[in-house]
Coordinates of C-alpha atoms in Angstrom, one line a residue:
Chain A
M1 CA 113.2 132.0 70.2
K2 CA 113.9 132.1 66.5
K3 CA 117.2 130.0 67.3
G4 CA 115.4 126.8 68.2
P5 CA 113.9 124.9 71.2
V6 CA 112.8 127.0 74.3
V7 CA 110.8 126.4 77.4
I8 CA 107.6 127.8 78.0
V9 CA 106.1 127.7 81.7
E10 CA 102.5 127.8 81.8
C11 CA 102.3 128.3 85.6
F12 CA 100.2 131.3 86.4
Q13 CA 99.5 130.7 90.2
E14 CA 101.6 131.0 93.1
I15 CA 101.9 127.7 94.8
P16 CA 104.7 126.4 96.8
C17 CA 106.7 124.6 94.4
N18 CA 110.2 124.5 92.6
P19 CA 111.5 121.5 90.7
C20 CA 111.6 123.1 87.7
E21 CA 114.1 125.5 89.2
T22 CA 116.2 122.6 90.8
S23 CA 116.0 120.2 87.8
C24 CA 117.2 122.9 85.2
P25 CA 121.0 121.9 84.6
R26 CA 121.7 125.3 83.2
Q27 CA 120.0 127.4 86.2
A28 CA 117.7 129.0 83.4
I29 CA 114.7 128.8 85.4
S30 CA 114.4 130.5 88.8
V31 CA 111.8 130.4 91.5
G32 CA 114.0 132.2 94.4
D33 CA 113.5 132.0 98.0
N34 CA 110.1 132.4 98.2
I35 CA 109.1 129.0 97.0
N36 CA 105.6 130.3 96.0
A37 CA 106.9 133.0 93.5
L38 CA 106.2 132.2 89.7
P39 CA 109.1 130.6 87.7
Q40 CA 110.9 133.1 85.7
V41 CA 113.1 131.7 82.6
D42 CA 116.2 133.3 81.2
H43 CA 115.7 132.6 77.5
H44 CA 119.5 133.0 77.0
K45 CA 120.4 130.2 79.2
C46 CA 117.4 127.8 78.0
N47 CA 118.5 125.4 75.1
G48 CA 115.0 123.5 75.4
C49 CA 116.7 120.2 76.6
T50 CA 113.3 119.2 78.1
V51 CA 114.5 118.0 81.6
C52 CA 112.0 120.2 83.6
V53 CA 109.0 119.1 81.3
S54 CA 108.7 115.8 83.1
R55 CA 109.8 117.2 86.7
C56 CA 107.1 119.8 86.7
P57 CA 104.4 118.3 89.0
G58 CA 101.9 120.5 87.3
L59 CA 102.8 119.4 84.1
A60 CA 103.0 122.9 82.9
I61 CA 105.9 123.1 81.2
F62 CA 106.1 122.9 77.3
V63 CA 109.2 123.1 74.8
I64 CA 108.7 124.9 71.4
D65 CA 110.7 125.1 68.5
V66 CA 109.9 127.2 65.9
A67 CA 112.7 126.4 63.8
Y68 CA 111.9 122.9 63.2
S69 CA 111.3 123.2 59.7
D70 CA 110.1 125.6 57.1
A71 CA 106.3 124.8 57.3
E72 CA 106.3 123.1 60.9
S73 CA 107.0 124.0 64.5
A74 CA 107.8 121.3 67.1
V75 CA 106.0 121.0 70.3
T76 CA 107.2 118.7 73.3
M77 CA 104.7 118.0 76.1
P78 CA 104.2 115.5 78.9
Y79 CA 101.8 112.9 78.3
E80 CA 100.7 110.5 81.0
F81 CA 98.0 108.5 79.2
L82 CA 97.9 105.3 77.4
P83 CA 98.5 103.8 74.5
L84 CA 101.4 106.1 74.3
P85 CA 101.7 107.3 70.5
E86 CA 104.6 106.1 68.3
K87 CA 106.9 108.0 66.0
G88 CA 105.0 108.7 62.6
D89 CA 101.7 108.7 64.0
L90 CA 99.2 111.3 62.9
V91 CA 97.2 112.8 66.0
A92 CA 94.4 115.2 66.3
A93 CA 96.3 118.1 68.1
L94 CA 94.2 119.9 71.2
D95 CA 94.2 123.7 72.5
R96 CA 94.3 124.2 76.3
E97 CA 90.5 123.8 76.4
G98 CA 90.4 120.4 74.7
K99 CA 89.2 121.5 71.0
E100 CA 90.8 119.8 68.1
C101 CA 92.7 122.6 66.2
C102 CA 94.8 121.1 63.8
R103 CA 96.5 117.6 62.7
A104 CA 100.0 116.9 63.8
K105 CA 102.6 114.2 63.7
V106 CA 104.5 112.5 66.2
I107 CA 108.2 113.1 65.9
K108 CA 109.5 111.9 68.9
V109 CA 108.6 109.8 72.1
V110 CA 110.9 109.9 75.2
N111 CA 110.0 107.2 78.1
T112 CA 112.9 106.3 79.9
K113 CA 113.8 106.0 83.5
A114 CA 114.6 109.7 83.8
Q115 CA 111.0 110.9 82.5
G116 CA 110.0 109.2 86.2
K117 CA 106.5 107.8 84.2
T118 CA 105.7 111.1 82.7
P119 CA 106.6 110.2 79.0
L120 CA 107.4 113.5 76.7
V121 CA 105.7 113.4 73.2
T122 CA 106.9 116.1 70.4
L123 CA 104.5 117.1 67.7
A124 CA 105.1 118.6 64.5
V125 CA 102.7 121.3 64.0
P126 CA 101.5 123.8 61.3
K127 CA 104.0 126.8 61.7
G128 CA 101.8 129.4 64.0
M129 CA 100.2 126.5 66.0
E130 CA 102.9 126.2 68.5
T131 CA 101.1 128.7 70.7
D132 CA 98.0 126.8 71.0
V133 CA 98.9 123.1 70.7
R134 CA 99.1 121.8 74.4
S135 CA 97.4 118.2 73.9
F136 CA 96.3 115.7 71.5
K137 CA 94.0 112.7 70.8
L138 CA 95.0 109.6 69.0
A139 CA 93.2 109.2 65.7
S140 CA 90.5 106.6 66.1
Chain B
M1 CA 101.8 94.9 121.4
T2 CA 104.5 96.4 123.9
N3 CA 104.4 99.9 125.6
T4 CA 106.0 102.8 124.5
D5 CA 107.0 106.5 125.6
F6 CA 105.7 108.0 122.4
L7 CA 102.5 106.5 120.7
I8 CA 101.6 107.8 117.2
I9 CA 98.0 107.2 116.1
G10 CA 98.1 107.3 112.3
G11 CA 100.6 106.1 109.9
G12 CA 100.0 108.7 107.3
P13 CA 102.5 111.7 106.0
A14 CA 102.1 113.4 109.6
G15 CA 102.6 110.3 111.7
L16 CA 105.3 108.7 109.9
M17 CA 107.2 112.1 109.6
A18 CA 106.9 112.4 113.3
A19 CA 108.4 109.2 113.8
L20 CA 111.2 109.9 112.0
S21 CA 112.1 113.3 113.3
A22 CA 111.5 112.0 117.0
S23 CA 113.9 109.0 116.3
E24 CA 116.7 111.4 115.3
F25 CA 116.9 112.5 118.7
G26 CA 116.6 108.9 120.3
L27 CA 112.9 108.1 121.1
E28 CA 111.8 105.2 119.9
P29 CA 108.1 105.6 118.8
L30 CA 105.3 103.3 118.0
I31 CA 102.9 103.8 115.1
I32 CA 99.7 102.2 115.2
D33 CA 97.3 102.3 112.1
E34 CA 94.2 101.0 111.2
N35 CA 95.1 99.7 107.6
Q36 CA 97.4 97.1 106.5
A37 CA 99.5 99.3 104.2
I38 CA 101.1 102.5 106.1
G39 CA 101.2 105.9 104.4
G40 CA 97.6 106.7 104.9
Q41 CA 96.4 108.6 101.6
L42 CA 100.2 108.6 100.1
I43 CA 99.4 104.9 98.9
K44 CA 96.7 106.4 96.5
Q45 CA 98.6 109.4 95.1
T46 CA 99.9 108.6 91.5
H47 CA 100.5 112.3 91.0
M48 CA 103.9 114.3 91.5
F49 CA 103.8 116.2 94.7
F50 CA 104.5 119.9 94.9
G51 CA 107.1 121.6 97.2
S52 CA 110.7 121.9 97.1
K53 CA 113.4 119.3 97.1
A54 CA 113.3 118.9 101.0
E55 CA 109.6 117.9 101.0
R56 CA 110.5 115.3 97.8
A57 CA 108.7 117.6 95.5
G58 CA 108.4 116.0 91.8
T59 CA 108.3 112.6 93.5
R60 CA 104.9 110.8 93.3
G61 CA 102.8 110.3 96.3
F62 CA 102.9 106.6 96.6
E63 CA 106.7 106.6 96.3
I64 CA 107.2 109.2 99.1
G65 CA 105.2 106.8 101.3
L66 CA 107.5 103.8 100.2
E67 CA 110.5 105.9 100.8
L68 CA 109.4 106.7 104.3
E69 CA 108.5 103.2 105.2
Q70 CA 112.0 102.2 104.3
E71 CA 113.6 105.2 106.3
I72 CA 111.4 103.9 109.3
G73 CA 112.7 100.3 108.7
K74 CA 116.3 101.5 109.4
R75 CA 115.3 103.1 112.8
S76 CA 114.2 102.0 116.1
I77 CA 110.6 102.7 115.0
R78 CA 107.9 99.9 115.6
I79 CA 104.7 99.8 113.4
E80 CA 101.5 97.9 114.3
R81 CA 99.2 97.4 111.4
Q82 CA 95.4 97.0 111.7
A83 CA 95.7 98.4 114.8
S84 CA 93.2 101.0 116.0
A85 CA 93.1 103.4 118.9
V86 CA 89.7 103.0 120.2
G87 CA 89.5 104.9 123.5
Y88 CA 91.5 107.4 125.5
Y89 CA 91.1 107.2 129.3
P90 CA 91.3 109.8 132.0
D91 CA 94.5 108.3 133.4
G92 CA 96.4 108.3 129.9
T93 CA 95.7 105.0 128.8
V94 CA 95.1 104.6 125.0
A95 CA 93.0 101.4 124.0
V96 CA 94.3 99.5 121.1
L97 CA 92.2 97.2 119.1
Q98 CA 94.1 94.7 117.1
N99 CA 93.0 91.1 116.2
E100 CA 89.8 91.4 118.2
K101 CA 92.0 92.0 121.1
V102 CA 92.3 95.3 123.0
T103 CA 95.7 96.3 124.4
P104 CA 96.0 99.2 126.9
L105 CA 99.1 101.4 126.3
K106 CA 100.2 103.9 128.6
P107 CA 102.4 106.2 126.5
K108 CA 104.2 109.4 128.0
A109 CA 103.6 111.3 125.1
V110 CA 101.0 110.7 122.2
L111 CA 100.5 112.2 118.7
V112 CA 97.0 111.9 117.3
A113 CA 97.3 111.9 113.5
T114 CA 94.3 110.5 112.7
G115 CA 93.6 112.6 109.3
A116 CA 90.2 113.4 108.1
S117 CA 87.0 111.9 106.7
E118 CA 85.3 112.8 103.9
N119 CA 82.4 115.1 103.6
F120 CA 79.0 114.2 101.8
V121 CA 76.3 115.9 100.1
S122 CA 72.7 114.6 100.0
F123 CA 70.2 114.7 97.2
P124 CA 67.6 112.5 95.8
G125 CA 69.4 109.3 94.7
S126 CA 72.5 109.9 96.7
D127 CA 72.1 106.6 98.5
L128 CA 72.2 104.6 95.1
P129 CA 75.1 102.4 94.3
G130 CA 77.6 104.1 92.1
V131 CA 77.7 107.3 94.4
Y132 CA 81.3 107.5 95.9
G133 CA 83.3 109.4 97.7
A134 CA 86.6 110.4 95.9
G135 CA 88.7 108.8 98.5
A136 CA 86.5 105.2 97.8
V137 CA 87.4 105.8 93.9
Q138 CA 90.8 106.4 94.5
T139 CA 91.0 103.4 96.9
L140 CA 89.5 101.3 94.2
M141 CA 91.5 102.4 91.2
N142 CA 95.0 103.0 92.6
V143 CA 95.0 100.3 95.8
Y144 CA 93.0 97.6 94.3
G145 CA 93.4 98.3 90.5
I146 CA 89.3 98.1 89.9
K147 CA 87.7 100.7 87.8
P148 CA 84.8 102.2 89.8
G149 CA 82.6 103.0 86.4
H150 CA 82.7 103.8 82.9
R151 CA 81.2 107.5 82.8
V152 CA 81.5 109.6 85.9
L153 CA 80.3 112.9 87.1
M154 CA 82.8 114.5 89.2
V155 CA 81.3 117.0 92.1
G156 CA 83.9 119.5 93.4
S157 CA 86.7 121.2 91.8
G158 CA 89.1 121.4 94.9
N159 CA 92.3 119.8 94.3
I160 CA 90.8 116.4 95.3
G161 CA 88.0 116.5 92.7
L162 CA 90.9 117.6 90.1
I163 CA 93.4 114.7 90.6
V164 CA 91.0 112.1 91.1
S165 CA 89.0 113.1 87.7
Y166 CA 92.8 113.0 86.2
Q167 CA 93.4 109.6 87.6
L168 CA 89.9 108.4 86.4
M169 CA 91.0 109.5 82.7
Q170 CA 94.4 107.7 83.1
A171 CA 92.3 104.6 84.1
G172 CA 90.4 104.9 80.9
V173 CA 87.4 106.0 82.6
Q174 CA 85.1 108.9 80.7
V175 CA 84.9 112.0 83.0
K176 CA 81.6 113.5 81.7
A177 CA 82.1 116.9 83.5
I178 CA 83.4 118.2 86.9
I179 CA 80.8 120.7 88.4
E180 CA 81.8 123.3 91.0
G181 CA 78.9 125.3 92.8
L182 CA 81.5 128.3 93.6
P183 CA 82.2 131.0 90.7
K184 CA 85.6 129.5 90.5
I185 CA 87.8 126.2 90.2
G186 CA 88.7 125.6 93.9
G187 CA 92.1 123.6 93.3
Y188 CA 95.5 124.4 91.5
L189 CA 94.9 125.9 87.7
V190 CA 97.8 123.3 86.6
H191 CA 95.5 120.5 87.5
A192 CA 92.5 122.0 86.2
S193 CA 94.6 122.7 83.1
K194 CA 95.6 119.3 82.5
I195 CA 91.9 118.0 82.7
A196 CA 90.6 120.8 80.3
R197 CA 93.2 120.2 77.6
A198 CA 92.1 116.7 77.6
G199 CA 88.6 117.7 76.7
V200 CA 86.8 117.4 80.0
P201 CA 84.3 120.4 80.8
I202 CA 84.7 122.0 84.4
L203 CA 81.4 123.8 84.9
T204 CA 81.6 126.2 87.9
R205 CA 78.0 127.8 89.4
H206 CA 76.7 124.3 88.9
T207 CA 75.2 121.6 91.1
I208 CA 73.7 118.1 91.1
L209 CA 70.1 117.9 91.8
N210 CA 69.6 114.1 91.7
A211 CA 70.8 111.2 90.9
L212 CA 69.0 109.0 88.6
G213 CA 68.4 105.1 88.4
E214 CA 66.4 102.5 90.1
D215 CA 69.0 99.7 91.4
M216 CA 72.1 101.9 90.8
V217 CA 73.2 105.1 89.2
S218 CA 72.1 105.7 85.6
G219 CA 72.3 109.2 85.3
A220 CA 72.9 112.6 86.9
V221 CA 70.5 115.5 86.6
I222 CA 72.8 118.8 87.0
S223 CA 71.8 122.5 86.8
K224 CA 73.5 126.1 86.9
I225 CA 72.8 128.0 90.2
D226 CA 72.7 131.6 90.7
D227 CA 75.0 133.3 93.4
K228 CA 72.4 132.5 96.1
W229 CA 72.9 128.9 95.3
Q230 CA 69.3 128.6 93.9
T231 CA 69.2 126.7 90.7
I232 CA 68.3 128.7 87.6
E233 CA 65.2 126.9 85.9
G234 CA 65.5 126.0 82.3
T235 CA 69.2 125.0 82.5
Q236 CA 68.6 121.7 83.8
Q237 CA 70.7 118.5 82.0
T238 CA 71.0 115.0 82.2
L239 CA 74.2 113.6 82.1
E240 CA 74.5 109.9 81.2
V241 CA 76.8 108.5 83.9
D242 CA 76.8 105.3 86.1
T243 CA 79.2 107.0 88.6
I244 CA 78.9 110.1 90.6
C245 CA 81.9 110.9 92.4
L246 CA 82.0 113.6 95.7
A247 CA 85.0 115.5 96.4
V248 CA 83.3 118.1 98.7
G249 CA 85.9 118.5 101.4
L250 CA 87.0 116.9 104.4
S251 CA 86.5 117.3 108.0
P252 CA 89.1 116.6 110.7
L253 CA 88.8 113.3 112.4
T254 CA 88.9 114.2 116.1
E255 CA 87.1 111.9 118.5
L256 CA 90.5 110.9 120.6
L257 CA 91.2 114.6 121.1
W258 CA 87.8 115.3 122.5
Q259 CA 88.2 112.0 124.6
A260 CA 91.3 113.2 125.9
G261 CA 89.9 116.8 126.9
C262 CA 91.8 118.9 124.6
Q263 CA 90.4 122.2 124.0
M264 CA 88.6 122.2 120.8
N265 CA 87.7 125.0 118.6
Y266 CA 85.6 125.4 115.8
I267 CA 87.8 126.9 112.9
P268 CA 85.9 127.0 109.7
E269 CA 89.4 128.0 107.6
L270 CA 90.7 124.5 109.2
G271 CA 87.9 122.3 108.2
G272 CA 85.7 122.4 111.6
Q273 CA 86.4 121.3 115.1
V274 CA 90.2 121.1 115.4
A275 CA 92.5 121.0 118.8
W276 CA 94.2 124.1 120.1
H277 CA 97.8 123.5 119.9
D278 CA 101.1 125.4 120.4
D279 CA 104.1 126.0 118.1
L280 CA 105.7 122.4 118.5
M281 CA 101.8 120.9 118.0
M282 CA 101.0 120.1 121.6
T283 CA 97.5 120.4 122.5
T284 CA 96.1 121.9 125.8
V285 CA 96.7 118.6 127.1
P286 CA 100.4 118.1 128.0
G287 CA 102.1 115.3 126.3
I288 CA 99.2 115.2 123.5
F289 CA 100.2 116.3 120.4
T290 CA 98.2 116.8 116.8
A291 CA 99.4 116.9 113.4
G292 CA 98.0 117.0 109.7
D293 CA 94.6 116.9 108.2
V294 CA 93.3 116.3 112.1
T295 CA 94.2 119.9 113.0
G296 CA 93.2 121.7 109.8
I297 CA 92.6 120.4 106.2
E298 CA 95.8 121.2 104.0
E299 CA 98.1 119.4 101.8
A300 CA 100.2 116.3 102.5
S301 CA 103.5 118.4 102.3
T302 CA 102.3 120.6 105.0
A303 CA 101.0 117.5 107.2
M304 CA 104.7 116.0 107.0
L305 CA 106.2 119.2 108.3
E306 CA 103.4 119.5 111.0
G307 CA 104.3 115.8 111.8
E308 CA 107.8 116.5 111.7
L309 CA 107.4 119.3 114.4
A310 CA 105.1 117.2 116.4
G311 CA 107.9 114.5 116.7
L312 CA 110.6 117.2 117.8
G313 CA 107.9 118.3 120.0
A314 CA 107.6 115.0 121.7
V315 CA 111.5 114.9 122.1
K316 CA 111.5 118.4 123.9
F317 CA 108.5 117.3 126.2
L318 CA 109.9 113.9 127.0
K319 CA 113.7 114.6 127.1
G320 CA 114.2 118.6 127.6
D321 CA 115.8 121.1 125.4
S322 CA 118.9 121.2 123.4
K323 CA 120.6 123.6 121.0
D324 CA 120.6 121.1 118.4
L325 CA 116.9 120.3 118.6
Q326 CA 116.0 124.1 118.9
S327 CA 117.8 124.8 115.6
R328 CA 116.3 121.7 113.7
I329 CA 112.8 123.0 115.4
N330 CA 113.5 126.3 113.7
D331 CA 114.5 124.7 110.5
T332 CA 111.3 122.8 110.0
A333 CA 109.2 125.7 111.2
C334 CA 110.7 128.1 108.7
R335 CA 110.1 125.5 105.8
L336 CA 106.5 124.9 107.2
A337 CA 105.8 128.8 107.1
G338 CA 107.4 128.8 103.5
L339 CA 104.9 126.3 102.2
R340 CA 102.1 128.3 103.6
A341 CA 103.2 131.6 102.4
G342 CA 101.4 132.0 98.9
P343 CA 98.0 132.4 98.3
F344 CA 96.8 129.1 98.4
G345 CA 98.3 128.9 101.8
Q346 CA 96.0 132.0 103.1
K347 CA 93.4 129.8 104.6
A348 CA 95.6 128.0 106.8
R349 CA 97.7 130.8 107.7
E350 CA 94.1 132.8 108.8
G351 CA 93.0 129.4 110.4
K352 CA 95.9 128.8 112.4
C353 CA 96.1 132.4 113.6
K354 CA 92.4 132.2 114.9
L355 CA 93.4 129.0 116.6
A356 CA 96.5 130.5 118.2
E357 CA 94.3 133.3 119.6
C358 CA 91.6 130.9 121.2
K359 CA 93.7 129.9 124.1
R360 CA 91.4 129.9 127.0

């Protein structure tokens, strides 16, 4: 966790699904033979590459990097709304209930064919907020 | 329109997969569908599907529809669009209406994969323009590119209510709230979470009392309810909305199966009256098969596998058994059981068990 980016899978119900397992280039996520089982992450194998984030049909996977800087952590999330933010934008970060919890800066936006129309947005958030921030609102 | 040995009524996920699996073993099915675009509900599904690679998980529904259509184009499978099966006659004739002309077809095997229709709830004002079924909202947005309104109340928190709410938000429509009568959210938590973190409240134990408006919807009055579904006085609130979207369940579309004289059974876990069927989806009338939502409300992924089984069942019925066929059947049945093995498959599992015991 302290070393750098690592995946957080927020998938808490046994639903028949395993693209996280099959998309991971390092076999760090396993679901197993019962496709309804919850995904298990081997954090020693995960390097936070973000491939699984766009592949999760439930948009339930995030990558956090607590080593981003001294004061900030980075949170990468799937974002399927328009307009897409741009690198450098300041946004209002939202928690799991949609409540504003802090300000954040957009540090990366990835939207190539590989993301399959689920772009990835990475926010820099104040240290400690990486466990709360799961969405954002463009500043109006 | 020319005759066929294997007629598939309904070009949704179940019907298309049945055509593909049957054609693997040499049948040349004819698919009829009442719509211009084939794919059934798939054409409106902009979200990625769950499941495994074999069920095309991670692919968006409309893309699955296009992929299936392409595969069908490479095989000896015919499709007749804007063609409806309007009657089944005792001698096995299916009347097909297309271009105001009825053609009698007499296939040796038939798959009824007609899907389901949406349930409705009535309340004062439910006849006002602006009250839609979730299917209509999806069709307007995702097929025709038309916003159904600006501010929406969603009734129902099953997967359809959650997914259509998300799609409305993606289209720039404000979803004021999702209300649910039951004490907990019906659909997948991952779908609910996407909506919640974007700031839309999901209110469980809430119901709609009435719609406001003279010529069209201008608001909705909702209220908390107790565990006997009685409204709790003093909890009413008015939401300013121009659209009320109902996502309150589906019922199998079984008319043809009734006409064909299939044994029908009322199985609440499957969504209502469904036809008894065996392991290969054959009903009590030899040669008549059923698959997808018409034989129990589930997900598109299970509909596809049921369709596959029905197609293989038709092969067995028309051409007899073989080792290859049996191993293909076993594989599909195994994948279907796998998809239903989790807690969300419990209702379907129980329903199918009950149905199996109903054979007279």
